[in-house]
């Protein structure tokens, strides 16, 4: 919009250094920005921007103004010539190119990392199933391990290119960093710890020509268990699924886009893997289900690898391990199957800890999904109100019907029991009060009538409380809105009164000045 261009020009004029522009364009850029500012002042287009800046200076920042300022800074950076780019693209085009490369490098990093896990698991299962024919399977295993190492090298390469694009984007944002991808540039960009974690995640992997056995003592068995080191390294490769949140944020959603990062900067929130994981888990039941299934498969496979060294153990089969993992993660614990090795018990403990977190997240999501919105609560309140009104009418009709029936029974009893006639009936007319008292006693002694009256009373009280809960907030809201409107009107009247007072003061001063001039004349 025009306001965005004016804001961009204004911020660019205030912040951009003329030395960073080509010769002969700085003065022209300044003249254009001043002309745009004068034009915006005349036409009133930049009023919101100036008001937002006034709010920031007064301690009341406007989020729209801050977002516009960040967009203006990006616009400034896109139009600033940086001699350190080393490419033939303009800064704006370079930013788009670097963003595209960042997404592609993240995608290939994730693909090769997960492909290495699949190849390592395949190699581990082939070696276990072919122990009797060990020499014939050596070539296949060696080939698979070479492929695993190759995927790791490719992952590290694309990881390097990913951080290179991140550092280039930092440079395009105006941050001075050392050339290339080095420790100083990673620390200057704030990526050193993240880069170190990513490299450490990629280190565990099966290696060719590494046929080493590891002996671990198991107290549950009373003897030691012998594992292949490559099998343990294969299980440690599951930490590569740490790249899933980054892949989701970069390649599937826009959680790591420039606008999201700018919004996070305004609120001092770092948009990283932990934030993406929190956001996705807190808002998507499908993602939680997928993560739970993935954890079940990983823990079950690790359980099988660590427990199948036991002779004639039930956990040598993957289905039994899946059953044990599900029973453990759901805190049921039948006790029909249980791990006996030290590493198997460690996997069971990790599955229990992770399950507590996932169950808490699942309960929170279910509560959030079942919680009614304000509009839904309003609809249900109106429906309950209509239902209570119908129920109240029905029970009122039942009360009237039973009251008439009880009155008829009383009058029929009076007629059947009356044996007097002539003047003997005159006292009966005079004792109408006594008859009414007898009628009331007779009616109140009718149990169906009393039950209907009690039901009507309960429904009436419930309807009254329901109407009170519904009407009081609406009444309070209406009164508060009317009060706000009245306050605005009072402020407007005060302003008009001040204007009138100022006008009267000016008129009096002018009249006094005219009187003095006349007296001097």
Coordinates of C-alpha atoms in Angstrom, one line a residue:
X1 CA 0.0 0.0 0.0
X2 CA 1.0 3.7 -0.2
X3 CA 1.4 3.8 3.6
X4 CA 3.9 0.9 3.4
X5 CA 5.9 2.6 0.7
X6 CA 5.9 5.8 2.7
X7 CA 7.0 4.0 5.8
X8 CA 9.8 2.2 3.9
X9 CA 11.0 5.5 2.4
X10 CA 10.9 7.3 5.8
X11 CA 12.8 4.5 7.6
X12 CA 15.2 4.2 4.8
X13 CA 15.9 7.9 4.9
X14 CA 16.5 7.9 8.7
X15 CA 18.5 4.7 8.9
X16 CA 20.2 4.0 5.5
X17 CA 23.8 5.4 5.2
X18 CA 24.4 7.4 2.0
X19 CA 27.8 5.9 1.8
X20 CA 26.2 2.4 1.2
X21 CA 24.4 3.7 -2.0
X22 CA 25.9 4.3 -5.4
X23 CA 27.4 7.7 -6.1
X24 CA 24.8 10.2 -7.2
X25 CA 21.8 8.4 -5.8
X26 CA 22.0 9.4 -2.1
X27 CA 21.0 13.0 -2.6
X28 CA 18.2 12.0 -5.0
X29 CA 17.0 9.3 -2.6
X30 CA 16.9 11.9 0.2
X31 CA 15.0 14.4 -2.0
X32 CA 12.5 11.7 -3.0
X33 CA 12.0 10.6 0.6
X34 CA 11.4 14.3 1.7
X35 CA 9.0 14.8 -1.1
X36 CA 7.1 11.6 -0.2
X37 CA 7.0 12.7 3.4
X38 CA 5.5 16.1 2.5
X39 CA 3.0 14.5 0.2
X40 CA 2.0 12.0 2.9
X41 CA 1.6 14.9 5.3
X42 CA -0.6 16.9 2.9
X43 CA -2.8 14.0 1.9
X44 CA -3.0 12.4 5.4
X45 CA -2.0 9.0 4.1
X46 CA 0.8 8.5 6.6
X47 CA -1.2 9.6 9.7
X48 CA -1.4 6.1 11.0
X49 CA 2.4 5.7 10.7
X50 CA 3.2 8.9 12.5
X51 CA 0.6 8.1 15.2
X52 CA 2.1 4.7 15.6
X53 CA 5.6 6.3 16.0
X54 CA 4.1 8.6 18.6
X55 CA 2.6 5.6 20.4
X56 CA 6.0 3.9 20.5
X57 CA 7.7 7.1 21.9
X58 CA 5.0 7.4 24.5
X59 CA 5.5 3.9 25.7
X60 CA 2.5 2.4 23.9
X61 CA 3.9 0.4 20.9
X62 CA 1.6 -0.4 18.0
X63 CA 2.1 -3.9 16.7
X64 CA 1.1 -2.9 13.1
X65 CA 3.7 0.0 13.2
X66 CA 6.4 -2.3 14.5
X67 CA 5.6 -4.8 11.7
X68 CA 5.7 -2.0 9.1
X69 CA 9.0 -0.9 10.5
X70 CA 10.5 -4.3 10.1
X71 CA 9.1 -4.5 6.6
X72 CA 10.6 -1.1 5.9
X73 CA 14.0 -2.3 7.2
X74 CA 13.8 -5.4 4.9
X75 CA 12.9 -3.0 2.1
X76 CA 15.9 -0.9 3.0
X77 CA 18.2 -3.9 3.1
X78 CA 16.9 -5.2 -0.2
X79 CA 17.8 -1.9 -1.9
X80 CA 21.2 -1.5 -0.3
X81 CA 24.2 -2.4 -2.3
X82 CA 26.5 -4.7 -0.3
X83 CA 29.9 -5.2 -1.9
X84 CA 30.4 -8.5 0.2
X85 CA 27.7 -10.4 -1.6
X86 CA 30.0 -11.7 -4.3
X87 CA 27.2 -12.4 -6.7
X88 CA 25.7 -10.7 -9.7
X89 CA 22.2 -10.5 -8.2
X90 CA 20.6 -7.4 -6.6
X91 CA 20.1 -7.7 -2.8
X92 CA 16.3 -8.3 -3.2
X93 CA 16.8 -11.1 -5.7
X94 CA 19.7 -12.5 -3.6
X95 CA 17.4 -12.7 -0.6
X96 CA 14.8 -14.6 -2.5
X97 CA 17.5 -16.9 -3.9
X98 CA 18.9 -17.6 -0.5
X99 CA 15.5 -18.3 1.0
X100 CA 14.9 -20.9 -1.8
X101 CA 18.3 -22.4 -1.3
X102 CA 17.7 -22.6 2.5
X103 CA 14.5 -24.6 2.0
X104 CA 16.1 -26.9 -0.5
X105 CA 19.1 -27.6 1.6
X106 CA 16.9 -28.3 4.6
X107 CA 14.8 -30.7 2.6
X108 CA 17.9 -32.7 1.3
X109 CA 19.4 -32.7 4.7
X110 CA 16.3 -34.4 6.1
X111 CA 16.0 -36.8 3.2
X112 CA 19.5 -38.1 3.4
X113 CA 19.5 -38.3 7.2
X114 CA 16.4 -40.4 7.3
X115 CA 17.7 -42.5 4.3
X116 CA 20.8 -43.3 6.4
X117 CA 18.6 -44.6 9.2
X118 CA 16.7 -46.8 6.9
X119 CA 19.9 -48.3 5.4
X120 CA 21.4 -48.8 8.8
X121 CA 18.3 -50.7 10.0
X122 CA 18.3 -52.8 6.9
X123 CA 21.9 -53.7 7.4
X124 CA 21.4 -54.6 11.0
X125 CA 18.5 -56.9 10.2
X126 CA 20.3 -58.6 7.3
X127 CA 23.3 -59.4 9.6
X128 CA 21.1 -60.7 12.4
X129 CA 19.0 -62.9 10.1
X130 CA 22.0 -64.3 8.3
X131 CA 24.3 -65.2 11.2
X132 CA 24.5 -68.8 9.9
X133 CA 25.7 -67.6 6.5
X134 CA 27.9 -64.8 7.7
X135 CA 30.5 -64.9 4.9
X136 CA 28.0 -64.6 2.1
X137 CA 26.3 -61.6 3.7
X138 CA 29.5 -59.6 4.4
X139 CA 29.5 -58.0 0.9
X140 CA 25.9 -56.8 1.2
X141 CA 26.5 -55.5 4.7
X142 CA 29.7 -53.7 3.6
X143 CA 27.8 -52.1 0.7
X144 CA 25.0 -50.9 3.0
X145 CA 27.4 -49.4 5.5
X146 CA 29.3 -47.6 2.7
X147 CA 25.9 -46.2 1.6
X148 CA 25.2 -45.2 5.2
X149 CA 28.5 -43.3 5.4
X150 CA 27.8 -41.7 2.0
X151 CA 24.3 -40.5 3.1
X152 CA 26.0 -39.0 6.2
X153 CA 28.5 -37.2 4.1
X154 CA 25.8 -35.8 1.8
X155 CA 23.8 -34.8 4.9
X156 CA 26.7 -32.9 6.3
X157 CA 27.3 -31.2 3.0
X158 CA 23.7 -30.0 2.7
X159 CA 23.8 -29.1 6.4
X160 CA 26.9 -26.9 5.6
X161 CA 25.1 -25.3 2.7
X162 CA 22.0 -24.8 4.9
X163 CA 24.0 -22.8 7.5
X164 CA 25.8 -21.0 4.7
X165 CA 22.4 -19.7 3.5
X166 CA 21.5 -18.7 7.0
X167 CA 24.7 -16.7 7.4
X168 CA 24.2 -15.1 4.0
X169 CA 20.7 -14.0 5.1
X170 CA 22.2 -12.5 8.2
X171 CA 24.6 -10.6 6.0
X172 CA 21.8 -9.3 3.8
X173 CA 20.1 -8.1 7.0
X174 CA 23.0 -5.7 7.6
X175 CA 25.0 -7.8 10.1
X176 CA 28.7 -7.8 9.5
X177 CA 30.0 -11.3 9.6
X178 CA 33.4 -12.9 8.7
X179 CA 33.5 -14.5 5.2
X180 CA 32.5 -18.1 4.7
X181 CA 31.1 -20.6 7.3
X182 CA 33.5 -20.5 10.2
X183 CA 33.3 -20.6 14.0
X184 CA 33.4 -16.8 14.2
X185 CA 30.7 -16.4 11.6
X186 CA 28.5 -19.0 13.2
X187 CA 28.9 -17.4 16.6
X188 CA 28.3 -14.0 15.2
X189 CA 25.1 -15.2 13.6
X190 CA 24.0 -17.1 16.7
X191 CA 24.1 -20.5 15.1
X192 CA 27.2 -22.1 16.7
X193 CA 25.4 -24.2 19.3
X194 CA 22.7 -25.3 16.9
X195 CA 25.4 -26.3 14.3
X196 CA 27.4 -28.2 16.9
X197 CA 24.2 -30.1 18.0
X198 CA 23.4 -31.0 14.4
X199 CA 26.9 -32.3 13.7
X200 CA 26.9 -34.4 16.9
X201 CA 23.5 -35.9 15.9
X202 CA 25.1 -37.1 12.6
X203 CA 28.1 -38.8 14.2
X204 CA 26.5 -42.1 15.4
X205 CA 26.4 -44.6 12.5
X206 CA 27.5 -48.1 11.6
X207 CA 30.9 -48.1 10.0
X208 CA 32.3 -50.6 7.5
X209 CA 35.1 -52.9 8.7
X210 CA 34.1 -52.1 12.3
X211 CA 33.3 -55.6 13.7
X212 CA 33.6 -54.9 17.4
X213 CA 31.6 -56.5 20.1
X214 CA 30.5 -54.8 23.4
X215 CA 29.9 -56.8 26.6
X216 CA 27.4 -55.4 29.1
X217 CA 26.7 -57.1 32.4
X218 CA 23.0 -57.7 33.2
X219 CA 21.9 -58.1 36.7
X220 CA 18.5 -59.4 35.6
X221 CA 20.1 -62.4 33.9
X222 CA 23.0 -62.8 36.2
X223 CA 25.3 -62.9 33.2
X224 CA 26.7 -60.6 30.5
X225 CA 25.2 -59.8 27.1
X226 CA 27.3 -59.4 24.0
X227 CA 26.2 -56.8 21.4
X228 CA 27.7 -55.6 18.1
X229 CA 28.8 -52.0 18.3
X230 CA 27.2 -51.3 15.0
X231 CA 23.8 -52.4 16.3
X232 CA 24.1 -49.9 19.2
X233 CA 25.2 -47.2 16.8
X234 CA 22.2 -48.1 14.6
X235 CA 19.9 -47.5 17.5
X236 CA 21.6 -44.2 18.3
X237 CA 20.8 -43.0 14.7
X238 CA 17.2 -42.5 15.7
X239 CA 18.2 -39.2 17.2
X240 CA 18.2 -37.9 13.5
X241 CA 14.4 -37.6 13.8
X242 CA 15.3 -34.4 15.7
X243 CA 15.3 -32.8 12.2
X244 CA 11.5 -33.4 11.8
X245 CA 10.4 -30.1 13.4
X246 CA 12.9 -28.2 11.2
X247 CA 11.7 -30.0 8.1
X248 CA 8.1 -29.2 9.0
X249 CA 8.8 -25.6 9.7
X250 CA 10.9 -25.0 6.6
X251 CA 9.4 -27.2 3.9
X252 CA 5.8 -27.9 4.9
X253 CA 4.6 -24.9 6.7
X254 CA 5.5 -21.2 6.9
X255 CA 6.6 -21.3 10.6
X256 CA 10.1 -20.2 9.7
X257 CA 9.3 -17.6 7.0
X258 CA 10.6 -14.1 7.2
X259 CA 7.3 -12.7 8.4
X260 CA 7.1 -15.2 11.2
X261 CA 10.7 -14.6 12.2
X262 CA 10.0 -10.8 12.2
X263 CA 6.9 -11.3 14.3
X264 CA 9.0 -13.4 16.8
X265 CA 11.6 -10.7 16.9
X266 CA 9.0 -8.1 17.9
X267 CA 7.9 -10.3 20.8
X268 CA 11.4 -11.5 21.7
X269 CA 10.6 -15.1 20.7
X270 CA 13.2 -17.3 18.9
X271 CA 11.6 -19.2 16.1
X272 CA 13.6 -22.5 16.3
X273 CA 12.9 -26.2 16.5
X274 CA 11.6 -26.1 20.0
X275 CA 9.1 -23.4 19.2
X276 CA 7.9 -25.2 16.1
X277 CA 7.5 -28.5 18.1
X278 CA 5.5 -26.7 20.8
X279 CA 3.3 -25.0 18.2
X280 CA 2.6 -28.2 16.2
X281 CA 2.0 -30.4 19.2
X282 CA -0.2 -27.8 20.9
X283 CA -2.4 -27.3 17.8
X284 CA -2.5 -30.6 15.8
X285 CA -3.9 -33.9 17.0
X286 CA -2.8 -35.6 13.8
X287 CA 0.8 -34.7 14.4
X288 CA 0.6 -36.0 18.0
X289 CA -0.8 -39.3 16.7
X290 CA 2.0 -39.6 14.1
X291 CA 4.7 -38.7 16.7
X292 CA 3.3 -41.3 19.1
X293 CA 3.3 -44.0 16.5
X294 CA 6.8 -43.1 15.5
X295 CA 8.0 -43.3 19.1
X296 CA 6.3 -46.7 19.5
X297 CA 8.1 -48.1 16.4
X298 CA 11.5 -46.7 17.5
X299 CA 11.3 -47.9 21.1
X300 CA 10.0 -51.3 20.0
X301 CA 12.8 -51.8 17.6
X302 CA 15.5 -50.7 20.1
X303 CA 13.8 -53.1 22.6
X304 CA 14.1 -56.0 20.1
X305 CA 17.7 -55.2 19.3
X306 CA 18.8 -55.2 23.0
X307 CA 16.6 -58.1 24.1
X308 CA 17.1 -60.7 21.3
X309 CA 20.6 -61.6 22.5
X310 CA 18.8 -63.5 25.2
X311 CA 18.3 -67.2 24.3
X312 CA 14.7 -68.2 23.8
X313 CA 13.5 -64.7 24.8
X314 CA 9.9 -63.7 24.0
X315 CA 11.1 -60.2 23.0
X316 CA 13.1 -61.5 20.0
X317 CA 10.0 -60.8 17.9
X318 CA 9.1 -57.3 16.9
X319 CA 5.3 -57.8 17.5
X320 CA 6.0 -58.7 21.2
X321 CA 8.2 -55.6 21.5
X322 CA 5.5 -53.4 20.1
X323 CA 3.0 -54.9 22.6
X324 CA 5.4 -54.3 25.5
X325 CA 6.1 -50.7 24.3
X326 CA 2.4 -49.9 24.1
X327 CA 1.6 -51.4 27.5
X328 CA 4.5 -49.5 29.0
X329 CA 3.7 -46.1 27.4
X330 CA 0.0 -46.4 28.4
X331 CA 1.1 -47.1 32.0
X332 CA -1.0 -50.4 32.0
X333 CA 1.9 -52.8 32.7
X334 CA 0.3 -56.3 32.5
X335 CA 3.6 -57.9 33.4
X336 CA 3.3 -60.8 30.9
X337 CA 6.4 -59.5 29.1
X338 CA 9.3 -57.5 30.6
X339 CA 12.9 -56.7 29.6
X340 CA 15.7 -58.5 31.3
X341 CA 18.8 -56.8 29.9
X342 CA 20.2 -53.5 31.1
X343 CA 19.8 -51.7 27.8
X344 CA 16.3 -53.1 27.3
X345 CA 15.3 -51.7 30.7
X346 CA 16.8 -48.3 29.9
X347 CA 14.7 -48.3 26.7
X348 CA 11.6 -49.1 28.8
X349 CA 12.4 -46.3 31.2
X350 CA 12.8 -43.8 28.3
X351 CA 9.5 -45.0 26.8
X352 CA 7.8 -44.4 30.2
X353 CA 9.1 -40.9 30.5
X354 CA 8.2 -40.0 27.0
X355 CA 4.8 -41.5 27.4
X356 CA 4.0 -39.3 30.4
X357 CA 4.7 -36.2 28.3
X358 CA 2.7 -37.5 25.3
X359 CA -0.3 -38.4 27.5
X360 CA -0.3 -35.0 29.1
X361 CA -0.2 -33.4 25.6
X362 CA -3.0 -35.7 24.4
X363 CA -5.2 -34.8 27.3
X364 CA -4.6 -31.1 26.8
X365 CA -5.4 -31.4 23.1
X366 CA -8.6 -33.4 23.8
X367 CA -9.7 -30.8 26.3
X368 CA -8.9 -28.0 23.9
X369 CA -10.9 -29.7 21.1
X370 CA -13.9 -30.4 23.3
X371 CA -13.9 -26.8 24.8
X372 CA -16.8 -24.8 23.3
X373 CA -16.1 -21.5 21.7
X374 CA -18.0 -18.4 22.7
X375 CA -20.4 -18.7 19.8
X376 CA -21.0 -22.4 20.5
X377 CA -21.6 -21.6 24.2
X378 CA -24.1 -18.9 23.2
X379 CA -26.0 -21.3 20.9
X380 CA -26.2 -24.0 23.6
X381 CA -27.3 -21.4 26.1
X382 CA -30.1 -20.3 23.9
X383 CA -31.1 -24.0 23.2
X384 CA -31.2 -24.7 26.9
X385 CA -33.3 -21.6 27.5
X386 CA -35.8 -22.7 24.8
X387 CA -35.9 -26.3 26.3
X388 CA -36.4 -25.0 29.8
X389 CA -39.2 -22.7 28.6
X390 CA -41.0 -25.6 26.9
X391 CA -40.5 -27.8 30.0
X392 CA -41.8 -25.0 32.2
X393 CA -45.0 -24.6 30.1
X394 CA -45.6 -28.4 30.2
X395 CA -45.2 -28.6 33.9
X396 CA -47.4 -25.6 34.5
X397 CA -50.1 -27.2 32.4
X398 CA -49.8 -30.4 34.4
X399 CA -50.2 -28.4 37.7
X400 CA -53.3 -26.7 36.3
X401 CA -54.7 -30.0 35.1
X402 CA -54.2 -31.8 38.4
X403 CA -55.5 -28.9 40.4
X404 CA -58.8 -28.9 38.4
X405 CA -59.0 -32.6 38.8
X406 CA -58.6 -32.4 42.6
X407 CA -61.1 -29.6 42.8
X408 CA -63.7 -31.7 40.8
X409 CA -63.1 -34.6 43.1
X410 CA -63.7 -32.4 46.2
X411 CA -66.9 -30.9 44.7
X412 CA -68.3 -34.4 43.8
X413 CA -67.6 -35.6 47.3
X414 CA -69.4 -32.6 48.7
X415 CA -72.4 -33.3 46.6
X416 CA -72.5 -37.0 47.5
X417 CA -72.1 -36.3 51.2
X418 CA -74.7 -33.4 51.4
X419 CA -78.1 -34.7 52.9
X420 CA -79.4 -31.4 54.1
X421 CA -81.9 -29.3 52.1
X422 CA -84.0 -26.1 52.3
X423 CA -83.0 -23.7 55.0
X424 CA -80.4 -26.2 56.3
X425 CA -78.3 -25.3 53.3
X426 CA -78.2 -21.6 54.1
X427 CA -75.4 -22.0 56.8
X428 CA -73.4 -23.8 54.2
X429 CA -73.4 -20.7 52.1
X430 CA -72.5 -18.6 55.1
X431 CA -69.6 -20.8 55.9
X432 CA -67.8 -20.4 52.5
X433 CA -64.6 -19.6 54.3
X434 CA -64.7 -23.0 56.1
X435 CA -65.4 -24.7 52.8
X436 CA -62.4 -23.0 51.1
X437 CA -60.2 -24.2 54.0
X438 CA -61.5 -27.7 53.6
X439 CA -60.9 -27.5 49.8
X440 CA -57.3 -26.3 50.4
X441 CA -56.7 -29.2 52.8
X442 CA -58.2 -31.6 50.4
X443 CA -56.2 -30.3 47.4
X444 CA -52.9 -30.2 49.4
X445 CA -53.5 -33.8 50.5
X446 CA -53.4 -34.9 46.8
X447 CA -49.9 -36.3 46.2
X448 CA -49.8 -36.2 42.4
X449 CA -50.7 -32.5 42.6
X450 CA -48.0 -31.8 45.1
X451 CA -45.4 -33.6 43.0
X452 CA -46.4 -31.5 39.9
X453 CA -46.1 -28.3 42.0
X454 CA -42.7 -29.3 43.2
X455 CA -41.5 -30.1 39.7
X456 CA -42.8 -26.8 38.4
X457 CA -41.0 -25.0 41.2
X458 CA -37.7 -26.7 40.4
X459 CA -38.0 -25.9 36.7
X460 CA -38.9 -22.3 37.4
X461 CA -35.9 -21.8 39.7
X462 CA -33.6 -23.4 37.1
X463 CA -35.0 -21.2 34.3
X464 CA -34.6 -18.2 36.5
X465 CA -30.9 -18.9 37.3
X466 CA -30.2 -19.8 33.6
X467 CA -31.7 -16.5 32.5
X468 CA -29.8 -14.7 35.1
X469 CA -26.5 -16.2 34.0
X470 CA -27.3 -15.4 30.4
X471 CA -28.7 -11.9 30.8
X472 CA -26.5 -10.4 33.5
X473 CA -23.2 -10.6 31.3
X474 CA -25.1 -9.2 28.4
X475 CA -26.5 -6.4 30.5
X476 CA -23.1 -5.7 32.0
X477 CA -21.5 -5.7 28.5
X478 CA -24.2 -3.4 27.1
X479 CA -23.8 -1.0 30.1
X480 CA -20.0 -1.0 29.8
X481 CA -20.2 -0.2 26.0
X482 CA -22.7 2.5 26.7
X483 CA -20.5 3.9 29.4
X484 CA -17.5 3.9 27.0
X485 CA -19.6 5.7 24.4
X486 CA -20.8 8.2 27.0
X487 CA -17.1 8.8 28.1
X488 CA -16.2 9.4 24.4
X489 CA -19.1 11.9 24.1
X490 CA -18.0 13.6 27.3
X491 CA -14.5 13.9 25.9
X492 CA -15.8 15.3 22.7
X493 CA -18.0 17.8 24.6
X494 CA -15.0 18.8 26.7
X495 CA -12.9 19.4 23.5
X496 CA -15.7 21.4 22.0
X497 CA -16.1 23.4 25.3
X498 CA -12.4 24.1 25.2
X499 CA -12.6 25.2 21.7
X500 CA -15.5 27.5 22.6
X501 CA -13.6 28.8 25.6
X502 CA -10.6 29.5 23.4
X503 CA -12.7 31.2 20.8
X504 CA -14.4 33.3 23.5
X505 CA -11.0 34.2 25.0
X506 CA -9.8 35.2 21.5
X507 CA -12.9 37.3 20.9
X508 CA -12.6 39.0 24.3
X509 CA -8.9 39.7 23.6
X510 CA -9.7 41.1 20.2
X511 CA -12.5 43.2 21.6
X512 CA -10.2 44.5 24.3
X513 CA -7.5 45.3 21.8
X514 CA -10.0 47.1 19.6
X515 CA -11.2 49.1 22.7
X516 CA -7.6 50.1 23.4
X517 CA -7.0 51.1 19.9
X518 CA -10.2 53.2 19.9
X519 CA -9.2 54.8 23.2
X520 CA -5.8 55.7 21.9
X521 CA -7.3 57.1 18.7

